[in-house]
CSV table of C-alpha atoms and ligand atoms in Angstrom, one decimal:
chain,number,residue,atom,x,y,z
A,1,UNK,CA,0.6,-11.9,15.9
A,2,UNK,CA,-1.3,-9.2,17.8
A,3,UNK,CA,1.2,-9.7,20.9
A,4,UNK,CA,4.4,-10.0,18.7
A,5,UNK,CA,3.4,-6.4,17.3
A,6,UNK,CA,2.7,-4.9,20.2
A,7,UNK,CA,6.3,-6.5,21.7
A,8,UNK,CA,7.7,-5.0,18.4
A,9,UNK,CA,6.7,-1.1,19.2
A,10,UNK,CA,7.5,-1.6,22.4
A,11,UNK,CA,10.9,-2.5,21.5
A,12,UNK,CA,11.3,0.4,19.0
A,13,UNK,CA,11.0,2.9,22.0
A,14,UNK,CA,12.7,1.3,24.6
A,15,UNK,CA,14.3,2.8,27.3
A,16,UNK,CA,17.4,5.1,25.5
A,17,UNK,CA,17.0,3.5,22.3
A,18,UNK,CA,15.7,5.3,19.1
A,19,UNK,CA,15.2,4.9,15.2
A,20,UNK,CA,17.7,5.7,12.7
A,21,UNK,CA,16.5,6.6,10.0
A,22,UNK,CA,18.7,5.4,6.7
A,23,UNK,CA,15.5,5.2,3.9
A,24,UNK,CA,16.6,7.5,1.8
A,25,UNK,CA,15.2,7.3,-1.4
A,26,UNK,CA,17.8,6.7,-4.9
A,27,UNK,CA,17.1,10.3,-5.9
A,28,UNK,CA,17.1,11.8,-2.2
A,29,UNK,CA,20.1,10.0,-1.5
A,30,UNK,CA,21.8,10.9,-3.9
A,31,UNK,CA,21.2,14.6,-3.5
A,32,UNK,CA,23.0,14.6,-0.3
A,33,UNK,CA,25.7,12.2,-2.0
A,34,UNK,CA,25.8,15.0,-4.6
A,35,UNK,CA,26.3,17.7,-2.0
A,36,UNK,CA,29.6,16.2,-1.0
A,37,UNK,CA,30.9,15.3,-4.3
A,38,UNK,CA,30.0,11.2,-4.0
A,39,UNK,CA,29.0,9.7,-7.0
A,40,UNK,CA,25.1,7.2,-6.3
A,41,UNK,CA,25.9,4.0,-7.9
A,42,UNK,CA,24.6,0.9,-6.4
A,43,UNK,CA,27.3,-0.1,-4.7
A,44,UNK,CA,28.0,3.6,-3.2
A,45,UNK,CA,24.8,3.1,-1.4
A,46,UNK,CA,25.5,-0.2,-0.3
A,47,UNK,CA,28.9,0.6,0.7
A,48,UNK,CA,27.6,3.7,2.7
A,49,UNK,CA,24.9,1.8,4.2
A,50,UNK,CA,27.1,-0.9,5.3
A,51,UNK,CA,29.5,1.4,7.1
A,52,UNK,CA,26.4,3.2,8.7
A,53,UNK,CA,24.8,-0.7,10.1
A,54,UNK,CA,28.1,-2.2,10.6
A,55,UNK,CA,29.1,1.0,13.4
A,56,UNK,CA,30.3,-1.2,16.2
A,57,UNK,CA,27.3,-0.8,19.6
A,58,UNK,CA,25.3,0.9,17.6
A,59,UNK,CA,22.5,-1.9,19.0
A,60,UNK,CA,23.0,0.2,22.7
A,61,UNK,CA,21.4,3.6,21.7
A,62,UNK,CA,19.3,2.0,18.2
A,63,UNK,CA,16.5,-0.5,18.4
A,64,UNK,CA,15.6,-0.4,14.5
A,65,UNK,CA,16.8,0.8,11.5
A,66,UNK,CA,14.6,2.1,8.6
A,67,UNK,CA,16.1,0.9,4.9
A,68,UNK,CA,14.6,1.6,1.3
A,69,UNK,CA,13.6,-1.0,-0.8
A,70,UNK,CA,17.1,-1.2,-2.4
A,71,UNK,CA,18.9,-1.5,1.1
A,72,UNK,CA,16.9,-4.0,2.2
A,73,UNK,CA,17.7,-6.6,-0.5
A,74,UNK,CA,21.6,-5.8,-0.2
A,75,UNK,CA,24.4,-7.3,1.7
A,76,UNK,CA,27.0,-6.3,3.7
A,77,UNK,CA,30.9,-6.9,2.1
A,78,UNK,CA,30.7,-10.0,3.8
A,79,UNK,CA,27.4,-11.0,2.0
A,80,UNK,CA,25.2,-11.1,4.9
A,81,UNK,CA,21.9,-9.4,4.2
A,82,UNK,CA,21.4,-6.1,5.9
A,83,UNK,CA,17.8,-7.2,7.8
A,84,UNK,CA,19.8,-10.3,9.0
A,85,UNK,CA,22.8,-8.4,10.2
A,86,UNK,CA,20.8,-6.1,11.8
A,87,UNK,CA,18.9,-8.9,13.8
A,88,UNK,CA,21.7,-10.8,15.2
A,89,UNK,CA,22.4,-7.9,16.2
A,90,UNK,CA,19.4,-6.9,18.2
A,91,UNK,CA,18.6,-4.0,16.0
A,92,UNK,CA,15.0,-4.6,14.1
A,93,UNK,CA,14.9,-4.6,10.0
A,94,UNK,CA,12.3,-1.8,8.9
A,95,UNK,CA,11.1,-0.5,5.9
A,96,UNK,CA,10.0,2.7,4.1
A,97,UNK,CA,7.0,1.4,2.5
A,98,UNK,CA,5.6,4.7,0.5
A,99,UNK,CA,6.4,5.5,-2.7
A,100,UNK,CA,7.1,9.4,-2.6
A,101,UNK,CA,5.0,12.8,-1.9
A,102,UNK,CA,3.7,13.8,-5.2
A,103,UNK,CA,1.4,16.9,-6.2
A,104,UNK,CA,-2.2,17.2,-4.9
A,105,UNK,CA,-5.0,17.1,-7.4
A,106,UNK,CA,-6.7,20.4,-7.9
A,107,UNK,CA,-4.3,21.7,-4.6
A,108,UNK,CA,-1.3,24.4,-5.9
A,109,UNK,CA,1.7,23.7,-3.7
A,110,UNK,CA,0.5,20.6,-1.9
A,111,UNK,CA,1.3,17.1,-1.4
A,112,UNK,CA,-0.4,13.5,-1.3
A,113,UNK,CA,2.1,10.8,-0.3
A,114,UNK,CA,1.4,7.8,-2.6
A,115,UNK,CA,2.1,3.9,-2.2
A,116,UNK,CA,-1.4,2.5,-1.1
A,117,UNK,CA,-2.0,0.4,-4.4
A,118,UNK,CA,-0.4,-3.1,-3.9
A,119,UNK,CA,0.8,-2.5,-0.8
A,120,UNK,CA,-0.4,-5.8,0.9
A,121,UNK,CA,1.3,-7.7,-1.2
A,122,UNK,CA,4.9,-5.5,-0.5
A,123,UNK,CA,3.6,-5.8,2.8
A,124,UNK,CA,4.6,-9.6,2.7
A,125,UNK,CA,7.3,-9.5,0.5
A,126,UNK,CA,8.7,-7.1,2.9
A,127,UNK,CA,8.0,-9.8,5.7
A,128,UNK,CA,10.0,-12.4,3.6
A,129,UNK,CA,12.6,-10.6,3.7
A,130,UNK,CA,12.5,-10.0,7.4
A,131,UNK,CA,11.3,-6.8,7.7
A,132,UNK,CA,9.6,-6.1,11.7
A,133,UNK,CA,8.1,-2.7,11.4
A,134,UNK,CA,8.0,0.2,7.9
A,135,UNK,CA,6.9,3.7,8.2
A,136,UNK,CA,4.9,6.1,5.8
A,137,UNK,CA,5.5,9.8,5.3
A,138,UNK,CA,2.9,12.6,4.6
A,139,UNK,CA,4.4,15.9,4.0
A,140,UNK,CA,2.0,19.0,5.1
A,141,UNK,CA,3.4,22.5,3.9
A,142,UNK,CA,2.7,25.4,5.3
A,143,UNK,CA,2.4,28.9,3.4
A,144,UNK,CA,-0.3,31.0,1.7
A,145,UNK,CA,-3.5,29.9,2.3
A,146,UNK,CA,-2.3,26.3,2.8
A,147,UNK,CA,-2.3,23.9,4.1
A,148,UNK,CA,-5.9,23.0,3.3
A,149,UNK,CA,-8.1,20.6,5.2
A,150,UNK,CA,-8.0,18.3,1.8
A,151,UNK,CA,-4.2,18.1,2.2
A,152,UNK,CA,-4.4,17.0,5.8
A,153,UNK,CA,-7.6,15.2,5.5
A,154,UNK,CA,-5.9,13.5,2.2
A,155,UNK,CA,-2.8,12.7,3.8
A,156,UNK,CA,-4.6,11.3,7.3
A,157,UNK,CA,-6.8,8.8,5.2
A,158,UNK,CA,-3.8,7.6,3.1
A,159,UNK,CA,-1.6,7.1,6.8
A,160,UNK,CA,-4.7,5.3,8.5
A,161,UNK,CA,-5.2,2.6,5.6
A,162,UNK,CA,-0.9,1.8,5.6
A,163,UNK,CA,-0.8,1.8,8.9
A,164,UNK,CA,-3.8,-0.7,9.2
A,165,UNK,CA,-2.4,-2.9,6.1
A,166,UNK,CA,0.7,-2.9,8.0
A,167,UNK,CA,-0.9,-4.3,11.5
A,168,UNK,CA,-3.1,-6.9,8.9
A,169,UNK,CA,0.3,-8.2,7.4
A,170,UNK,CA,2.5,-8.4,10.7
A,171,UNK,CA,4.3,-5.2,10.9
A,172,UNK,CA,4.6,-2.3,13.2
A,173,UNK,CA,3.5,0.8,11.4
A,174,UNK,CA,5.3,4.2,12.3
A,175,UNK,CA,3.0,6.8,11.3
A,176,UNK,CA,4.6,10.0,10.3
A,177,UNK,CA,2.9,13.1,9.5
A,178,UNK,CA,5.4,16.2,9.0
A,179,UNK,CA,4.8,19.4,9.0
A,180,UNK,CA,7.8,21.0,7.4
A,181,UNK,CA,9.5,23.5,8.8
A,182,UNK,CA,10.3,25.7,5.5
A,183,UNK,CA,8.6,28.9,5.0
A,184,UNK,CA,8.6,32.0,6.8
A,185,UNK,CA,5.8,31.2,9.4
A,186,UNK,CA,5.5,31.5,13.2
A,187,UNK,CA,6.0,28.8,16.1
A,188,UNK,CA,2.6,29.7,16.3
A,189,UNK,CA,1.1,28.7,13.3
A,190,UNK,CA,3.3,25.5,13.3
A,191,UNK,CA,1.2,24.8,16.2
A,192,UNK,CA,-1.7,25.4,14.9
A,193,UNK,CA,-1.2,23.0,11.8
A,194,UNK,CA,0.6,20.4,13.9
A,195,UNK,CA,-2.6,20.3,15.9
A,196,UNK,CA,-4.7,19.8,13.4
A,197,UNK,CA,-2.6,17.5,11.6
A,198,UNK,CA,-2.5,15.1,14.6
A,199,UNK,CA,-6.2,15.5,15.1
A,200,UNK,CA,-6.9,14.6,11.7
A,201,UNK,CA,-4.4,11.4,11.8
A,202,UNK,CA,-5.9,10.1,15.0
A,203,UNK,CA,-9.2,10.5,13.7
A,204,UNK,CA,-8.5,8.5,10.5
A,205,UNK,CA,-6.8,5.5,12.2
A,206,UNK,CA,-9.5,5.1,14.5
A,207,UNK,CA,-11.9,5.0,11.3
A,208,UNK,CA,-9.4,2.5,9.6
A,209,UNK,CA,-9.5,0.3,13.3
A,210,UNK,CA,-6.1,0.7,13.9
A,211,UNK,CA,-4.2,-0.9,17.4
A,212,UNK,CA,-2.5,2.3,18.9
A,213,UNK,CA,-0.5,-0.1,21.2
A,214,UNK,CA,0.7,-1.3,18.1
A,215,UNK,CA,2.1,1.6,16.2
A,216,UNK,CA,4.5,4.4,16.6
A,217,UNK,CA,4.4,8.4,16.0
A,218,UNK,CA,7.0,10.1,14.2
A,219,UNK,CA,5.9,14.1,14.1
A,220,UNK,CA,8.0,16.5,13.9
A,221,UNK,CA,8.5,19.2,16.1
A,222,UNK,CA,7.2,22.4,16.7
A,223,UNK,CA,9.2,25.0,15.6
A,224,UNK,CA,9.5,28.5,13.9
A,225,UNK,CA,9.6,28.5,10.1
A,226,UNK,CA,13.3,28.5,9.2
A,227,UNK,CA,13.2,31.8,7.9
A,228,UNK,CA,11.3,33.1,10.8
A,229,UNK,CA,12.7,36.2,12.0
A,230,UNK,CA,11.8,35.4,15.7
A,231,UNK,CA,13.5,31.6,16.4
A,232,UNK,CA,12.2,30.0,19.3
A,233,UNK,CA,14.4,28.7,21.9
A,234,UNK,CA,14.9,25.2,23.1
A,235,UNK,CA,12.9,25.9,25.8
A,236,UNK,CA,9.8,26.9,24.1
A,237,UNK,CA,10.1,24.4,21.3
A,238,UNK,CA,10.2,21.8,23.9
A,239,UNK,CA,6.9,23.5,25.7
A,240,UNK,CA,4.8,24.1,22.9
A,241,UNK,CA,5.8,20.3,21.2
A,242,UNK,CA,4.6,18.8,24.4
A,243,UNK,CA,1.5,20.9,24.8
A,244,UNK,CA,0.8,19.9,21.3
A,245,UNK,CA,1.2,16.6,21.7
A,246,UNK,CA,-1.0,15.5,25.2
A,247,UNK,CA,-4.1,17.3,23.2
A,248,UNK,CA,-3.8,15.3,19.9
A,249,UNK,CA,-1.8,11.8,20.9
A,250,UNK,CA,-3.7,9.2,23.3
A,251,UNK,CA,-1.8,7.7,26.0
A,252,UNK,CA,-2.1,4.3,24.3
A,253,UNK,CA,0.5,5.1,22.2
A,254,UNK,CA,3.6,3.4,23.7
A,255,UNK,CA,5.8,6.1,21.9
A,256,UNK,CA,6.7,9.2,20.1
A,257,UNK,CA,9.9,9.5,17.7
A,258,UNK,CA,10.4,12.5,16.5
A,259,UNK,CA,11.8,13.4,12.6
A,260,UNK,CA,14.7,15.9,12.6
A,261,UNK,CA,13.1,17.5,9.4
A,262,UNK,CA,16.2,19.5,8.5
A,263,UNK,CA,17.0,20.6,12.0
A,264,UNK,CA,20.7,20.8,12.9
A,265,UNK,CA,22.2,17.6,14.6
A,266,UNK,CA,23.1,19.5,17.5
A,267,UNK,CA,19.6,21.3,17.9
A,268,UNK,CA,17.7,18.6,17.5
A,269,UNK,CA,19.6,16.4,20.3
A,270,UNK,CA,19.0,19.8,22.7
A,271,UNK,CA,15.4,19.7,21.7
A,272,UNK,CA,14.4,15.7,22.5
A,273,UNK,CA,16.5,16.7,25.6
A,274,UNK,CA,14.8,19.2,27.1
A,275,UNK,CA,11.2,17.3,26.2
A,276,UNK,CA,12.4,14.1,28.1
A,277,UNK,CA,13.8,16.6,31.2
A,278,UNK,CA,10.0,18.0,31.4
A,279,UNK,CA,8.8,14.4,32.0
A,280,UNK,CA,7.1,12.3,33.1
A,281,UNK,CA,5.0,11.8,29.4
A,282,UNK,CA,2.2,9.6,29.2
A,283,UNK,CA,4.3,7.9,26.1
A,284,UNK,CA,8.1,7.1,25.7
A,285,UNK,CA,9.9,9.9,23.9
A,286,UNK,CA,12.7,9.5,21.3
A,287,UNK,CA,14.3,10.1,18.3
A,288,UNK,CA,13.9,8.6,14.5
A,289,UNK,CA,15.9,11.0,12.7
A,290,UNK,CA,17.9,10.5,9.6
A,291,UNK,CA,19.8,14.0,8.9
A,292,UNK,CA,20.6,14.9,12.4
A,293,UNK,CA,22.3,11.4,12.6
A,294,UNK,CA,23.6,10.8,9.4
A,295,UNK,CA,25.0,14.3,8.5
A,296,UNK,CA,27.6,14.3,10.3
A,297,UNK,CA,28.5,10.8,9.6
A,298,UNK,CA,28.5,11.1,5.9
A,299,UNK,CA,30.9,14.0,6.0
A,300,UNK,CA,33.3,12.2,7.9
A,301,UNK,CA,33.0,8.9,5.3
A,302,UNK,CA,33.5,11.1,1.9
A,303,UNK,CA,32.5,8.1,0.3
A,304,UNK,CA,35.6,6.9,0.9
A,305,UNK,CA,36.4,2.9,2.2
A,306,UNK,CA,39.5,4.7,4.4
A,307,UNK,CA,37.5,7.0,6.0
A,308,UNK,CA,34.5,4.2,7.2
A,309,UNK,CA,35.4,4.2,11.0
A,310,UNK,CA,35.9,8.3,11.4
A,311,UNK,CA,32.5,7.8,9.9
A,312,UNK,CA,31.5,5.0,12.2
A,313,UNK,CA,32.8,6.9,15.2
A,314,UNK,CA,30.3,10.1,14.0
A,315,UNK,CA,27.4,8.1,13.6
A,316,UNK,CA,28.1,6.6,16.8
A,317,UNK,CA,28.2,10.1,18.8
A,318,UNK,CA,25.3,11.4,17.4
A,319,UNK,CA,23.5,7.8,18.8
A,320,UNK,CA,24.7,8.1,22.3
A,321,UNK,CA,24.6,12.0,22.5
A,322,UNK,CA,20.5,11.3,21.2
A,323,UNK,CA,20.0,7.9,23.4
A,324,UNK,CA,21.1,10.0,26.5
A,325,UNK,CA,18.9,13.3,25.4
A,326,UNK,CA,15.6,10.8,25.2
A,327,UNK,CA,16.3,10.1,28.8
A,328,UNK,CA,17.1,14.1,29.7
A,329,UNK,CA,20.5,13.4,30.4
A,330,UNK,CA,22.7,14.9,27.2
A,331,UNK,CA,25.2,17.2,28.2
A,332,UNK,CA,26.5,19.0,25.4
A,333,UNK,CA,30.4,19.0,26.4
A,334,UNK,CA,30.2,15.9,27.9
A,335,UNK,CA,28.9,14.5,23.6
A,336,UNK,CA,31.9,13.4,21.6
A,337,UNK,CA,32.0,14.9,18.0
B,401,13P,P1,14.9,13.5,9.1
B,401,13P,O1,15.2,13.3,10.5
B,401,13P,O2,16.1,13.9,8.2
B,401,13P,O3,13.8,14.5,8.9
B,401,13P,O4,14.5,12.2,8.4
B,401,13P,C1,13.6,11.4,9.1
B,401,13P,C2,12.7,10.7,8.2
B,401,13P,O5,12.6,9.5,8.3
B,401,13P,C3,12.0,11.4,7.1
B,401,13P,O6,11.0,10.7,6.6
């Protein structure tokens, strides 16, 4: 088991491949369904998803696909399961395995993600149903005053113990810690918090006794707050992230894929880009986003069965334009779409 887990992360990161990221939750997905004037039923999700894991090659720039509990127990039109498609095809089955951020007791304006409770036993169910690797997302936000070292020591703890149930029941845990990028702060302070955040995650899986050959990171980048007024450049996002990074993530870790978190598709391509260009990294760097991928696809589809290869063909863009970025090679005019 221990080998097949470390094969597994190893897989997630290989050489141009990345996540994508399709876990919405019902109510988060159908926000951005909402946004375009799609109604959520059931089967607009499964249709959507379908057209999303059916994209023709997308096994060439994605090793694994993260679902939502609902995805992973649907089936394509043809009636093949999604986590069985996916594997003939080469792409691993994963799951989102947390069950939401929700308010922080006795913290104003911070967030615990829950999910722990029962989890071993998802675990397996989720193994059933041929699931290779899930992930878990903490949510740090940063503003007045916050966030405090309960949040992120909170937050750390509750990562640690999923990721080590995860490695107990035969999956590859992606641990993600994100520091939003809302809120007027400075690159700076994003550092700073990022930092801290890492620190506190790394300390808390080593406590829990987790493998670090046998996981994945998924952090966000460090950035200005969005409403900033100074934005920093590619250049310096790309500096600072990787600075970050070497003093908070052991080389152990066979990779790093980063969240979009709200980022523009475009920017967030130029960003993993100009990381992988300032190689070599003592880990593999690459993407597991969901907006910057998605976005652009879900415009093109409309929800609308016509419209499923123009979607296809976005989806597919954004994949190559990203696979060739986390080897330092995306060109911006050369990226279709
Ligand atoms: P974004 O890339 O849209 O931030 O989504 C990634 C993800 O998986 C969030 O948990």
């Amino acid at each position: 088991m221990a080998d097949d887990l470390t094969t597994t992360a190893q897989a997630l990161v290989a050489p141009g491949k990345g996540v994508l990221a399709a876990d919405e939750s019902t109510g988060t997905i159908g926000k951005r369904f909402a946004a375009i004037d799609i109604e959520s039923t059931e089967e607009s999700r499964r249709a959507y998803r379908d057209a999303l894991l059916s994209t023709p090659d997308l096994a060439e720039s994605i090793s694994g696909v993260i679902m939502y509990d609902e995805t992973i127990r649907q089936s394509t039109s043809d009636g093949i399961p999604f986590p069985k498609m996916l594997a003939d095809h080469g792409i691993l089955p994963g799951i989102k395995v947390d069950t939401g951020a929700k308010d922080l007791a006795l913290a104003p304006g911070e967030k615990v993600t829950e999910g722990l409770d029962g989890l071993r036993d998802r675990i397996a169910e989720y193994v059933e149903l041929g699931a290779k690797f899930a992930k878990w997302r903490a949510v740090i936000t940063i503003g007045d005053g916050i966030p405090s070292a309960t949040c992120i020591d909170t937050n750390a703890h509750a990562l640690a113990r999923y990721a080590a149930l995860c490695q107990e029941g035969g999956l590859v845990p992606i641990v993600e810690p994100e520091v939003l990028m809302d809120g007027d702060h400075s690159i700076e302070r994003c550092f700073e918090v990022t930092e801290a955040t890492q620190r506190a995650v790394f300390a808390a899986l080593a406590i829990q006794r987790v493998d670090l050959e046998q996981m994945v990171l998924k952090p966000n980048m460090v950035l200005s707050g969005k409403d900033n007024e100074r934005q920093a450049d590619v250049e310096e996002v790309a500096t600072q992230t990787l600075r970050c990074l070497r003093r908070t993530v052991p080389a152990a870790v066979p990779g790093i894929a980063f969240l979009s978190g709200g980022q523009g598709a475009d920017m967030a391509t130029e960003h993993l880009n100009a990381m992988s260009a300032m190689g070599p990294h003592p880990w593999v760097l690459t993407f597991s986003y969901g907006r910057a991928l998605q976005d652009p696809a879900l415009v093109a589809w409309k929800g609308e069965e016509a419209n499923r290869d123009a979607g296809q063909q976005a989806l597919s863009a954004r994949c190559k334009a990203n696979s060739a970025a986390s080897q330092g090679k995306y060109r911006p005019d050369s990226a279709a779409a």
